PDB file of C-alpha atoms in Angstrom:
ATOM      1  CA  UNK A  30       8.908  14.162  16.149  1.00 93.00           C
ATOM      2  CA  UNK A  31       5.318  15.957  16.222  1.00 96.00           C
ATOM      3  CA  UNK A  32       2.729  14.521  15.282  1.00 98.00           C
ATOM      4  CA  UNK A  33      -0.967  14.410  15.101  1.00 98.00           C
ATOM      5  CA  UNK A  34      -4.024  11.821  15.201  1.00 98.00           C
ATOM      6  CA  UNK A  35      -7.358  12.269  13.220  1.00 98.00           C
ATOM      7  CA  UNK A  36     -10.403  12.398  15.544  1.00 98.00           C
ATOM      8  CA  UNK A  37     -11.992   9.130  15.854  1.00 97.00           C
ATOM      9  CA  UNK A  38     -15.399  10.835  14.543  1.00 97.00           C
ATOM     10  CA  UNK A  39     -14.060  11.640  11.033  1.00 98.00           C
ATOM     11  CA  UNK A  40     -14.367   7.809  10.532  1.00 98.00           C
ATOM     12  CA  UNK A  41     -17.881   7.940  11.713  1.00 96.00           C
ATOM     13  CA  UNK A  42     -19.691   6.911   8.023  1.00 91.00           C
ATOM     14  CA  UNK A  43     -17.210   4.738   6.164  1.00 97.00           C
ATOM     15  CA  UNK A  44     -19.287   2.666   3.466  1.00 97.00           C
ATOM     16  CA  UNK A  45     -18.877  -0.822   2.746  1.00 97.00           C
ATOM     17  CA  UNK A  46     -16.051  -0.400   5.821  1.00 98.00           C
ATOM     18  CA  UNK A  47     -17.347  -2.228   9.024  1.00 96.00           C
ATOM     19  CA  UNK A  48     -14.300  -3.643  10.538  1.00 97.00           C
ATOM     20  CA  UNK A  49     -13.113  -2.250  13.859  1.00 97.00           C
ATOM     21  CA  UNK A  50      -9.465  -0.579  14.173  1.00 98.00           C
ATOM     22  CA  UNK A  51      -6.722  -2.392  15.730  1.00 98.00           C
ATOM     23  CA  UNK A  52      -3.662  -0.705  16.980  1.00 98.00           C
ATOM     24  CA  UNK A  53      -0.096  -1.322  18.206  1.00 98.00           C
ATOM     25  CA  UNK A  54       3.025   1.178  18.725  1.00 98.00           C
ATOM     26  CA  UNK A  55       5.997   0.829  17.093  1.00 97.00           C
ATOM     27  CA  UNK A  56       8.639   4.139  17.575  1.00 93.00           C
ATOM     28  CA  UNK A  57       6.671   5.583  19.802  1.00 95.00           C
ATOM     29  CA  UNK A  58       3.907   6.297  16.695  1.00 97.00           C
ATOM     30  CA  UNK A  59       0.718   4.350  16.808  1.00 98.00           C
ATOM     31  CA  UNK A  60      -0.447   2.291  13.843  1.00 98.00           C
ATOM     32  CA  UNK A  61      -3.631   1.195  12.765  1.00 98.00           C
ATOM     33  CA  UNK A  62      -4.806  -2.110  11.071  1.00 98.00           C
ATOM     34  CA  UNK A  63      -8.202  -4.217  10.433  1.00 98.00           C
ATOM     35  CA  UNK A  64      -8.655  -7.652  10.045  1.00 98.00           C
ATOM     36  CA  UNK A  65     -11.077  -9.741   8.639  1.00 98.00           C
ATOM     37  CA  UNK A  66     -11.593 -13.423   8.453  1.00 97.00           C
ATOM     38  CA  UNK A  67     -10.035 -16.630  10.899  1.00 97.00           C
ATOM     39  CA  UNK A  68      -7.512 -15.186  13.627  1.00 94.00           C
ATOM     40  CA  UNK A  69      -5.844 -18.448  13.600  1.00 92.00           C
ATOM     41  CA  UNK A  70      -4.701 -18.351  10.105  1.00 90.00           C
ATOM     42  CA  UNK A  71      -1.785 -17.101   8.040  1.00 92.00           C
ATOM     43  CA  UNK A  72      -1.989 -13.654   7.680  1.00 97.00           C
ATOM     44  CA  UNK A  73      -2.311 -12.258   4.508  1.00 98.00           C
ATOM     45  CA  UNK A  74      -0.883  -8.775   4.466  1.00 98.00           C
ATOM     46  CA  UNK A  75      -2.430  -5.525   2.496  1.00 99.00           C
ATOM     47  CA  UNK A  76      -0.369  -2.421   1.515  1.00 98.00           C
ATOM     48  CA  UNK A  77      -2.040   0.765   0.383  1.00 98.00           C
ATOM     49  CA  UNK A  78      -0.601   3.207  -1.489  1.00 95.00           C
ATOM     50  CA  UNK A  79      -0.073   6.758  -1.713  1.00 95.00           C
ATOM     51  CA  UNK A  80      -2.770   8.686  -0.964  1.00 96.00           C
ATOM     52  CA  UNK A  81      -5.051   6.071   0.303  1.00 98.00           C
ATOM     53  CA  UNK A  82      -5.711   3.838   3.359  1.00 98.00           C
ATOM     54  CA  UNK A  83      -6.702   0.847   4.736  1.00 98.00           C
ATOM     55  CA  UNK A  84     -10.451   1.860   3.709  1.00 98.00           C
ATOM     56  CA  UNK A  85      -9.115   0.781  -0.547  1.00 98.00           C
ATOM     57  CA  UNK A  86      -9.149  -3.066   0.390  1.00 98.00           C
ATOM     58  CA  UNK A  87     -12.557  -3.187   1.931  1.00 98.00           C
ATOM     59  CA  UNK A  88     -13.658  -5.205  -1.227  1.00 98.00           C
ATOM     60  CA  UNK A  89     -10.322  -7.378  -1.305  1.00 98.00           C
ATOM     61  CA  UNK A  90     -10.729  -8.070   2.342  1.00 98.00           C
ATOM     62  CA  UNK A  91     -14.571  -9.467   1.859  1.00 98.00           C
ATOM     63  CA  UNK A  92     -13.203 -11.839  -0.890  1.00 98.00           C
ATOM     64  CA  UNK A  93     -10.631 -13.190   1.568  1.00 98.00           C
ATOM     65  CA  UNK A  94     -12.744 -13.551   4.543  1.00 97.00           C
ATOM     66  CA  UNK A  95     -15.438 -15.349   2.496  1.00 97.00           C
ATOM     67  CA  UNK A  96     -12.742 -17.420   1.565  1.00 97.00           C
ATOM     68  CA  UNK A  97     -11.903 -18.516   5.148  1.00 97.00           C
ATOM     69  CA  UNK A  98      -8.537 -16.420   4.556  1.00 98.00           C
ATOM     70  CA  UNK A  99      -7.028 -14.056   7.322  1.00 98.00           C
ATOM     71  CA  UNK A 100      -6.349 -10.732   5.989  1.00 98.00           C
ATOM     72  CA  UNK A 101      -5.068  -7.513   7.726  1.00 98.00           C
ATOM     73  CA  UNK A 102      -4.913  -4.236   6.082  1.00 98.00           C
ATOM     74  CA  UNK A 103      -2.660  -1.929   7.328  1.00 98.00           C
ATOM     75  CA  UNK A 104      -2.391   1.926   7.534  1.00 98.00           C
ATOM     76  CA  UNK A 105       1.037   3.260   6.570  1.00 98.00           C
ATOM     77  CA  UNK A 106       2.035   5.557   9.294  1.00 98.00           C
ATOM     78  CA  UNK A 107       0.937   9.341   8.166  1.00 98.00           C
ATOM     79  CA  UNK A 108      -2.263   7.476   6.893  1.00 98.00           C
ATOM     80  CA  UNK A 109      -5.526   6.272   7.537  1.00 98.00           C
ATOM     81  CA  UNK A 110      -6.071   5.747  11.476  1.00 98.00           C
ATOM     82  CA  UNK A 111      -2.657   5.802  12.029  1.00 98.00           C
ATOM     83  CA  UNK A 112      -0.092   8.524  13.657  1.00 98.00           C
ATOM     84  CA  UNK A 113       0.910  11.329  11.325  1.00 98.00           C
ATOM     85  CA  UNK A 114       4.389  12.564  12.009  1.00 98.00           C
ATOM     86  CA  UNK A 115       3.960  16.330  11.516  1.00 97.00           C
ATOM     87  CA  UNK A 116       6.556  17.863   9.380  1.00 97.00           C
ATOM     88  CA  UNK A 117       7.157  16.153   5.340  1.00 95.00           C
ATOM     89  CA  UNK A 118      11.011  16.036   6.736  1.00 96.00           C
ATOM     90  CA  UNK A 119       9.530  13.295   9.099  1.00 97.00           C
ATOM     91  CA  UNK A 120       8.923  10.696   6.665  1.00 97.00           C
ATOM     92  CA  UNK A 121      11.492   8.605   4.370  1.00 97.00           C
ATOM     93  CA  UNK A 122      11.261   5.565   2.606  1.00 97.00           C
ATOM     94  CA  UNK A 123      13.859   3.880   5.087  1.00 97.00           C
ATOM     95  CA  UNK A 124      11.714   4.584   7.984  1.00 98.00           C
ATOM     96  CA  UNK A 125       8.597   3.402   6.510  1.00 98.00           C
ATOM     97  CA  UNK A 126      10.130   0.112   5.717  1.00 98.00           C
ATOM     98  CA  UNK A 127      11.297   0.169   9.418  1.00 98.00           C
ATOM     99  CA  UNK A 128       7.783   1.186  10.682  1.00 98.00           C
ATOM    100  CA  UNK A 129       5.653  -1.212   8.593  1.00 98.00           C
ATOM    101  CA  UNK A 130       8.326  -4.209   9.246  1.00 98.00           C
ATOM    102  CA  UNK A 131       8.277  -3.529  13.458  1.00 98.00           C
ATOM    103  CA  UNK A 132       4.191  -3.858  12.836  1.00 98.00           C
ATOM    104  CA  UNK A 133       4.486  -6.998  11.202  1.00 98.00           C
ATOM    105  CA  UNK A 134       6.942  -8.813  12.178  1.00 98.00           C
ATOM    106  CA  UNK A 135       7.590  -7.126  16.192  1.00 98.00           C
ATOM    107  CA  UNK A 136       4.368  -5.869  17.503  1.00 98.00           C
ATOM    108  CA  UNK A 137       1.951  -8.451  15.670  1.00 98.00           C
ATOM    109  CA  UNK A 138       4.145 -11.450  15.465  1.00 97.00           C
ATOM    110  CA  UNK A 139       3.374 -12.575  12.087  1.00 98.00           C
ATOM    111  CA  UNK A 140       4.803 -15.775  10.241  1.00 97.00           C
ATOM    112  CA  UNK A 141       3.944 -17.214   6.929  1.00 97.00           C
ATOM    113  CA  UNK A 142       3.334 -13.747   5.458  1.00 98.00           C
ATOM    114  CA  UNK A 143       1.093 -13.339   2.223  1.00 98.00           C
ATOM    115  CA  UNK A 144       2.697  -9.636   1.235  1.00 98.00           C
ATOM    116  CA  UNK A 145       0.433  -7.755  -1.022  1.00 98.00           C
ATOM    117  CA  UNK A 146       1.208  -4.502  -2.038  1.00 98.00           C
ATOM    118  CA  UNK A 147      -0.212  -1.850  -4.157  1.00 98.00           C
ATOM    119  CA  UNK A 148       1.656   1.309  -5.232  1.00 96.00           C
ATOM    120  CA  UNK A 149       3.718   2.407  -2.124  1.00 97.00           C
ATOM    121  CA  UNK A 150       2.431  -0.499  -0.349  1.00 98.00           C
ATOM    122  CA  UNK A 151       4.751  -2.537  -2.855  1.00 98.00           C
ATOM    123  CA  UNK A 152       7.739  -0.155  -2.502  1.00 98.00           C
ATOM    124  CA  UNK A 153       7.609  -1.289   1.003  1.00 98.00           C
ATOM    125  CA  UNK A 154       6.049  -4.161   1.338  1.00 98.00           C
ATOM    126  CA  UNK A 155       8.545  -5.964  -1.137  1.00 98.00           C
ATOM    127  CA  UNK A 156      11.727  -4.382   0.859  1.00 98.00           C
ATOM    128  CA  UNK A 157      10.516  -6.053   4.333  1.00 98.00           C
ATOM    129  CA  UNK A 158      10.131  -9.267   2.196  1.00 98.00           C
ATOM    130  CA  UNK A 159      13.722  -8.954   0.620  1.00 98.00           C
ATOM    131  CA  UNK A 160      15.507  -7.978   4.435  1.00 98.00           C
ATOM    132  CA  UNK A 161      13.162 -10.915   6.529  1.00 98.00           C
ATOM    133  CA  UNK A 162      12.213 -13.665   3.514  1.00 98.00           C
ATOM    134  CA  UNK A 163      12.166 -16.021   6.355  1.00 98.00           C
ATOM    135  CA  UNK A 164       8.714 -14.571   7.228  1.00 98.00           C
ATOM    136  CA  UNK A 165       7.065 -14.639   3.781  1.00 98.00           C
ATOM    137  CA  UNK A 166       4.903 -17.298   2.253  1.00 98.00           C
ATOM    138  CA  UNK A 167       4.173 -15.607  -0.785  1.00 98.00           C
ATOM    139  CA  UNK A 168       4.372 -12.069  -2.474  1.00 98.00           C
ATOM    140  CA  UNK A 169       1.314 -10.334  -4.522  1.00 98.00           C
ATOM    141  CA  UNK A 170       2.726  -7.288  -6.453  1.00 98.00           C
ATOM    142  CA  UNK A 171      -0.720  -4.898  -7.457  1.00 98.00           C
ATOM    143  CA  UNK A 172       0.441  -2.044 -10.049  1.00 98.00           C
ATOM    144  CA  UNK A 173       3.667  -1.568  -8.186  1.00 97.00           C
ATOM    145  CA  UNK A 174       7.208  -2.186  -8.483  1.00 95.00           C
ATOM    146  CA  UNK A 175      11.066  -1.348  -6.586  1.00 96.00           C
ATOM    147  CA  UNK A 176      12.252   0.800  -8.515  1.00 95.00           C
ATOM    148  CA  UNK A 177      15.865   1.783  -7.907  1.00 95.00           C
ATOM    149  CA  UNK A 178      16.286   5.149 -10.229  1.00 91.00           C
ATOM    150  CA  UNK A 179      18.622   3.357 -12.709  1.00 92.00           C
ATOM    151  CA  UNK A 180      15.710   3.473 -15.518  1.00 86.00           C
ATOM    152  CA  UNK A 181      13.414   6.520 -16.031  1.00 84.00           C
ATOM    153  CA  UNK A 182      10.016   7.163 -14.307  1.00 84.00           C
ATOM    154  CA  UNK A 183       7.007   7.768 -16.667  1.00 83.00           C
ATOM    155  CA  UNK A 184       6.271  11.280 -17.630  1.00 84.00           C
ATOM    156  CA  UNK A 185       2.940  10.828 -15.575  1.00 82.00           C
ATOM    157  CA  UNK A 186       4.272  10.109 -12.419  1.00 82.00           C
ATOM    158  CA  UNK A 187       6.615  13.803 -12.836  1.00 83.00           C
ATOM    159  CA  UNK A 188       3.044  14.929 -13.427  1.00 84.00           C
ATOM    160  CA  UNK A 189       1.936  13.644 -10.077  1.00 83.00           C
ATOM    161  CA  UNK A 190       4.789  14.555  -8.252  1.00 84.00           C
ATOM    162  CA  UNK A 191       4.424  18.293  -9.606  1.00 86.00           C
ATOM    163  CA  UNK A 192       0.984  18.530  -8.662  1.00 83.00           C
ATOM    164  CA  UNK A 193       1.338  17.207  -5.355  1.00 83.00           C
ATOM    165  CA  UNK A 194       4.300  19.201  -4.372  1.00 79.00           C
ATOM    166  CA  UNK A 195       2.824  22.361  -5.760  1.00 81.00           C
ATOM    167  CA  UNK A 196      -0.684  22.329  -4.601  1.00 84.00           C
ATOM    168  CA  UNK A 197      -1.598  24.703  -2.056  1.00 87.00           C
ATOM    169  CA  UNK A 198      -4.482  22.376  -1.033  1.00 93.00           C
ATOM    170  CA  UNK A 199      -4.046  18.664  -1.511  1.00 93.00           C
ATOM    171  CA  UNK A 200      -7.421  16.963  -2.481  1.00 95.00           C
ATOM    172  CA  UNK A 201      -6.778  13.654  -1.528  1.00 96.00           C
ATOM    173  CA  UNK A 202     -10.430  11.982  -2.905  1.00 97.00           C
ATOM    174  CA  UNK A 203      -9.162  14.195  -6.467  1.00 95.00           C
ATOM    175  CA  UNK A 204      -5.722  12.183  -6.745  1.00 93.00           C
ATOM    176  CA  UNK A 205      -7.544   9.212  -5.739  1.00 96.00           C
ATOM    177  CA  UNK A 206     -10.302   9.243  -8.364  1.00 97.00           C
ATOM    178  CA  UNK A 207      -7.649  10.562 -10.724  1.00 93.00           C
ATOM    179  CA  UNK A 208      -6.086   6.763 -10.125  1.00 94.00           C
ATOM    180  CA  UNK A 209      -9.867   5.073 -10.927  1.00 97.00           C
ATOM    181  CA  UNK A 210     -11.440   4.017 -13.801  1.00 97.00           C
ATOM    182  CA  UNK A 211     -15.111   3.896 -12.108  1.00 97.00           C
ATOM    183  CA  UNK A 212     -16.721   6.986 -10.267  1.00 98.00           C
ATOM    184  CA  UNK A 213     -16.249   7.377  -6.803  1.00 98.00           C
ATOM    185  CA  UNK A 214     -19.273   8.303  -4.731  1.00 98.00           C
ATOM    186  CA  UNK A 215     -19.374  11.513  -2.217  1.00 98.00           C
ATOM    187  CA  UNK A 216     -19.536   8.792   0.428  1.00 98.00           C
ATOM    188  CA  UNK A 217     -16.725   6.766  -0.450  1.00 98.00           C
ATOM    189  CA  UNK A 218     -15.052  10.497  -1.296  1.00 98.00           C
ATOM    190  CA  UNK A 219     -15.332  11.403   2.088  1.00 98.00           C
ATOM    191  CA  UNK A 220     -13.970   8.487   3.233  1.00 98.00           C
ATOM    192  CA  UNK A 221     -10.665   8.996   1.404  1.00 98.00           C
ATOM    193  CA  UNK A 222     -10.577  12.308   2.467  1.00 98.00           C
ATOM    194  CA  UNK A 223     -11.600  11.335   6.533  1.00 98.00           C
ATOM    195  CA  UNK A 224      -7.817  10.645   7.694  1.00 98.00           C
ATOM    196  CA  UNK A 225      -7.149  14.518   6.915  1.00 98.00           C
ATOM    197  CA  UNK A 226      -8.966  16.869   9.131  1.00 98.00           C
ATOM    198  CA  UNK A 227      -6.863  19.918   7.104  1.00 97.00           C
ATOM    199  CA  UNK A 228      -4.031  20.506   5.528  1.00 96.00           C
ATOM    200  CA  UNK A 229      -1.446  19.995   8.696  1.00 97.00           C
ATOM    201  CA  UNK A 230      -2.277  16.378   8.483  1.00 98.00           C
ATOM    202  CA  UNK A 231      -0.960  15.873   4.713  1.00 97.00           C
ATOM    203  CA  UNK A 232       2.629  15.244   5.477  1.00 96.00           C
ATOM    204  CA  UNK A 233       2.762  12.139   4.379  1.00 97.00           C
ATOM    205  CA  UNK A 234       0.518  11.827   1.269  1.00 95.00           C
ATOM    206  CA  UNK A 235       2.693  15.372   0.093  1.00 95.00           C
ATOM    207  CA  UNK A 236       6.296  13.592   1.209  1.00 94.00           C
ATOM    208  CA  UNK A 237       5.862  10.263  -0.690  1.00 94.00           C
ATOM    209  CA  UNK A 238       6.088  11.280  -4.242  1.00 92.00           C
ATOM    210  CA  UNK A 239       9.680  12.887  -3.096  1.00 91.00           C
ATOM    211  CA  UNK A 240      10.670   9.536  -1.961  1.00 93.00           C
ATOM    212  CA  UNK A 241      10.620   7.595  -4.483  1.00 93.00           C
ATOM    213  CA  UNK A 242      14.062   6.512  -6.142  1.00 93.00           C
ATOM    214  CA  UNK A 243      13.528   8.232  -9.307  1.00 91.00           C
ATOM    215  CA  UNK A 244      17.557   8.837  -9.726  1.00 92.00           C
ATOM    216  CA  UNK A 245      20.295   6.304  -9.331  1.00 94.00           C
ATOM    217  CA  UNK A 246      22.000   7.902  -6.498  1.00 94.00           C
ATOM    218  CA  UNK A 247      18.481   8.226  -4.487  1.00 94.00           C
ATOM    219  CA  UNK A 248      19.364   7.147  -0.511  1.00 94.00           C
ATOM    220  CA  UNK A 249      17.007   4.397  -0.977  1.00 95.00           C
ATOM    221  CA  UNK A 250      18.723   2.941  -4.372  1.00 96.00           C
ATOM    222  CA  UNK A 251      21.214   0.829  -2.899  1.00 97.00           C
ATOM    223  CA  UNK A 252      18.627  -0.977  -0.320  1.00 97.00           C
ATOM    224  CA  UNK A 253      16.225  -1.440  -3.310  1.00 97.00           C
ATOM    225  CA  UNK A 254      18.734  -2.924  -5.598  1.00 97.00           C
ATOM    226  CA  UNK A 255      19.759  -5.449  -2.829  1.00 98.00           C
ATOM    227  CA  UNK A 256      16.328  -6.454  -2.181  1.00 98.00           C
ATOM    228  CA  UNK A 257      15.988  -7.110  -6.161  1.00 97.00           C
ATOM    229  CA  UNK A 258      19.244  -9.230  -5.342  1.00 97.00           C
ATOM    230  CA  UNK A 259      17.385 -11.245  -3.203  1.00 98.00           C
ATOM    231  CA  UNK A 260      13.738 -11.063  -4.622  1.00 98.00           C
ATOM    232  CA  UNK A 261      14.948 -12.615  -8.219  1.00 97.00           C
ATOM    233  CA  UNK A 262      16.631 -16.077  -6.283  1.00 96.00           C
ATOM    234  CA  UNK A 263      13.654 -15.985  -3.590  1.00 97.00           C
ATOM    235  CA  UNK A 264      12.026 -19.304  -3.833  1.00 94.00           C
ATOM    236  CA  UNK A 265       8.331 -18.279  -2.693  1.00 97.00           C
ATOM    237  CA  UNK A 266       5.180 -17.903  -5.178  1.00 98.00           C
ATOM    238  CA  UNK A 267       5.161 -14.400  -6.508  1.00 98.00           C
ATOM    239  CA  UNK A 268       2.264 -13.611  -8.378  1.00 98.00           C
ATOM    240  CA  UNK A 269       1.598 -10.388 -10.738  1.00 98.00           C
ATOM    241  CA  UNK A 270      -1.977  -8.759 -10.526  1.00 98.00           C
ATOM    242  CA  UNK A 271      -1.645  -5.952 -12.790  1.00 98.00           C
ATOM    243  CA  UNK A 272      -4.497  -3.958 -14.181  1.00 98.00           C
ATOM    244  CA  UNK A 273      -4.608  -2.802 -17.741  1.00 96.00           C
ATOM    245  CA  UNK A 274      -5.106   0.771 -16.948  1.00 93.00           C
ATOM    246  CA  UNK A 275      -2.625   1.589 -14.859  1.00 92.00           C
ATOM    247  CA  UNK A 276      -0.401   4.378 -16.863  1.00 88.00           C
ATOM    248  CA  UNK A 277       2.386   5.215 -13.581  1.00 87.00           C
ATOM    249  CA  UNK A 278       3.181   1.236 -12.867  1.00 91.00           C
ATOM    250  CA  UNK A 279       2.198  -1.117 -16.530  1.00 91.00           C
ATOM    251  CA  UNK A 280       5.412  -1.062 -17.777  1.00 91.00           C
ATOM    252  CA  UNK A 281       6.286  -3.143 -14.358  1.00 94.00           C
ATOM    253  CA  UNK A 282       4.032  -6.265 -15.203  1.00 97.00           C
ATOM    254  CA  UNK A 283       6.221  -7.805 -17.322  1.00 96.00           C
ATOM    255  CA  UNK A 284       9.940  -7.030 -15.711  1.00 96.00           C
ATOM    256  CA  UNK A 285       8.504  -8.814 -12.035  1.00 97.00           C
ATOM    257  CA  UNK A 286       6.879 -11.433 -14.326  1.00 97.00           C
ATOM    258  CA  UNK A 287      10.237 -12.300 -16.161  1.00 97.00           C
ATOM    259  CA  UNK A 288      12.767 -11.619 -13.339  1.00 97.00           C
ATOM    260  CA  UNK A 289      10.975 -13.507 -10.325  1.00 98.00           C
ATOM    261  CA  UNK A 290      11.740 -17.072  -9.659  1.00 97.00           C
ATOM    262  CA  UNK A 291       8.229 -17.168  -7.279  1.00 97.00           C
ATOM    263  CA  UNK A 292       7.063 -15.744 -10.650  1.00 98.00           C
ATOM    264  CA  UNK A 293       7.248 -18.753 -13.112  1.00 97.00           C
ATOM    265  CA  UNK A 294       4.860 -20.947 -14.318  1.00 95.00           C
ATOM    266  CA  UNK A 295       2.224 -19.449 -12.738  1.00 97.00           C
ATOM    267  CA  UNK A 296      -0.976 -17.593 -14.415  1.00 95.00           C
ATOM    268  CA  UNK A 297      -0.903 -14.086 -13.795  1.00 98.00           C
ATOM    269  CA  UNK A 298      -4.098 -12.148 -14.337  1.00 98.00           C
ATOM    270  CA  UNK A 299      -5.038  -8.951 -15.771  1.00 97.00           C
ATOM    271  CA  UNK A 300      -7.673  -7.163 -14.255  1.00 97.00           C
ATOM    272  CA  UNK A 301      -9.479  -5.531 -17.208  1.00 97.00           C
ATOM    273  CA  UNK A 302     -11.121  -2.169 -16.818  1.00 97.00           C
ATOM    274  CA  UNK A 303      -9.404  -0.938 -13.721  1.00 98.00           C
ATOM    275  CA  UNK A 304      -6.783   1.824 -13.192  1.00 97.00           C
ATOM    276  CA  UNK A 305      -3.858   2.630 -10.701  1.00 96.00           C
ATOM    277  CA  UNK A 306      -6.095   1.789  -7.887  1.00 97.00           C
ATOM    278  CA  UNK A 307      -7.746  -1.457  -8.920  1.00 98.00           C
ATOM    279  CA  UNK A 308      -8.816  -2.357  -5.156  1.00 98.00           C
ATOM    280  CA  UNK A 309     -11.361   0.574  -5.606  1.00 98.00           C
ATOM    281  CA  UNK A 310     -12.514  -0.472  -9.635  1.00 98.00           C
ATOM    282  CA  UNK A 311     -11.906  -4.229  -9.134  1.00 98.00           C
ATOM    283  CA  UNK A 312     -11.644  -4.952  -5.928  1.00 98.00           C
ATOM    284  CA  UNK A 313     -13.626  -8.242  -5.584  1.00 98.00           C
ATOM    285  CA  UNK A 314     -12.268  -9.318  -8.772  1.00 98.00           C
ATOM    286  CA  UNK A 315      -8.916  -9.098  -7.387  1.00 98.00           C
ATOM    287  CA  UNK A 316      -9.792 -10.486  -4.104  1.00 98.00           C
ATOM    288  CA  UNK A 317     -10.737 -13.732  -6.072  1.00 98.00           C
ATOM    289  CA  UNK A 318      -7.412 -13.858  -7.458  1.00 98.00           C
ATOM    290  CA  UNK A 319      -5.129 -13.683  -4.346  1.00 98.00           C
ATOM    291  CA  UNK A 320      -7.864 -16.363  -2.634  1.00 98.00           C
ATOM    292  CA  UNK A 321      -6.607 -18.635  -5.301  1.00 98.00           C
ATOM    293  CA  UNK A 322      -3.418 -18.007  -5.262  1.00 98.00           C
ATOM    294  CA  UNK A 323      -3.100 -18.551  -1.361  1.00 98.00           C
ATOM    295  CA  UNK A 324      -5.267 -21.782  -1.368  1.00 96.00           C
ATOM    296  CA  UNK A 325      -3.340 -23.481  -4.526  1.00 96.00           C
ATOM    297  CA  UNK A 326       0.153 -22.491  -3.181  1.00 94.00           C
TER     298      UNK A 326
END
């Protein structure tokens, strides 16, 4: 497997973004992460999504660290700081989960895990919870879900696939502030767009719509509907932070809400005014939340 790394200088002027990269091999690929907040505690987890990075939780990760909470955000591998295996070909949904779980759980040695996940981030961040539950504390789904092709995607997200899959160029700051309620600066632009020197180094963001399980007979169906098997009877708090502008994931809110058992009897928010990627619109607000949710459960 090729594959390339972005030159350290394209992460020269991140705003709002002052935590140093970490990194660890797993596969031969190196990852990146950041942490903020106490090294000694338990480590609350952060997924991004497809087509983001690390760089989307720099608000969340402020919230947590003020509240004396350990969080590490992680970049997906074709992502952020981290490795980008060369060819679209390279990258499935099994061997993400298998990447992002050897992180976690064999090269950093984490217990006690807080998994939050966003968008992919949840796709894969729930599966690692489902196949190692002994290593999870809690579960925060962010306008996500598992899907396992058996119901219908939303007619947006065929919209997003097309448009990825056909674009000769893939602006990634576009399909990010496509996913935003608020504006994006040209600073915080550029910092979306910083992992991707050109076009060579778009594998992933261009292979992850194609993974998802939109069909029943996907390759990743099966493994989704067993974690589901084990995510309904897992006895750990699972808390639903949803936005209410989030058009691709919504409809989810309510299914993880009712099917859960970390899910009931607790209050799950709504973050008002933010879309698919309410780390960039409502970041603090939903740094708050999970703060809460860690220190009451």
């Amino acid at each position: 497997m090729r594959t390339l790394r972005t030159p350290d200088e394209r992460f020269a002027h991140l705003p709002d973004f002052p935590y140093e990269p970490r990194y660890a091999e797993v596969s031969g690929i190196r990852m990146a992460y950041v942490e903020a907040g106490p090294a000694d505690g338990d480590p609350i987890v952060l997924l991004h999504g497809e087509p983001s990075w690390s760089f989307l939780y720099r608000y969340v990760m402020r919230e947590l660290a003020a509240a004396d909470l350990r969080a590490i955000a992680v970049d997906l591998v074709g992502f952020g700081r981290s490795d980008k295996p060369a060819e679209v070909a390279d990258h499935t949904y099994a061997r993400h989960v298998e990447w992002t779980g050897e992180l976690l759980l064999g090269a950093l040695g984490l217990d006690r895990i807080t998994m939050v996940g966003q968008d992919w981030g949840g796709l894969i961040g729930l599966r690692i919870a489902a196949e190692h539950p002994e290593r999870i504390a809690r579960i925060v789904a962010a306008n996500t879900g598992l899907p396992t092709g058996d119901i219908p995607m939303p007619e947006v997200w065929h919209r997003f696939k097309d448009a990825v899959s056909k674009a000769p160029t893939l602006d990634i700051a576009r399909f990010v502030q496509s996913g935003c309620a608020t504006k994006l600066t040209d600073e915080v632009r550029a910092a979306y767009d910083a992992p991707f020197p050109d076009e060579t180094y778009k594998a992933g963001p261009r292979a992850m719509p194609g993974l998802m399980p939109a069909t029943p007979d996907n390759p990743a169906s099966p493994a989704n509907r067993a974690a589901w098997q084990v995510l309904t009877t897992l006895d750990v708090p699972f808390l639903v932070a949803f936005s209410d502008g989030d058009p691709i994931t919504g409809g989810m809110a309510p299914v993880l809400m009712k099917s859960m058992k970390g899910a009931q009897g607790l209050a799950h928010p709504v973050i008002n005014g933010a879309g698919h990627f309410l780390q960039e619109d409502a970041g603090a607000e939903l740094g708050r939340h999970i703060a809460v949710f860690v220190t009451s459960t």
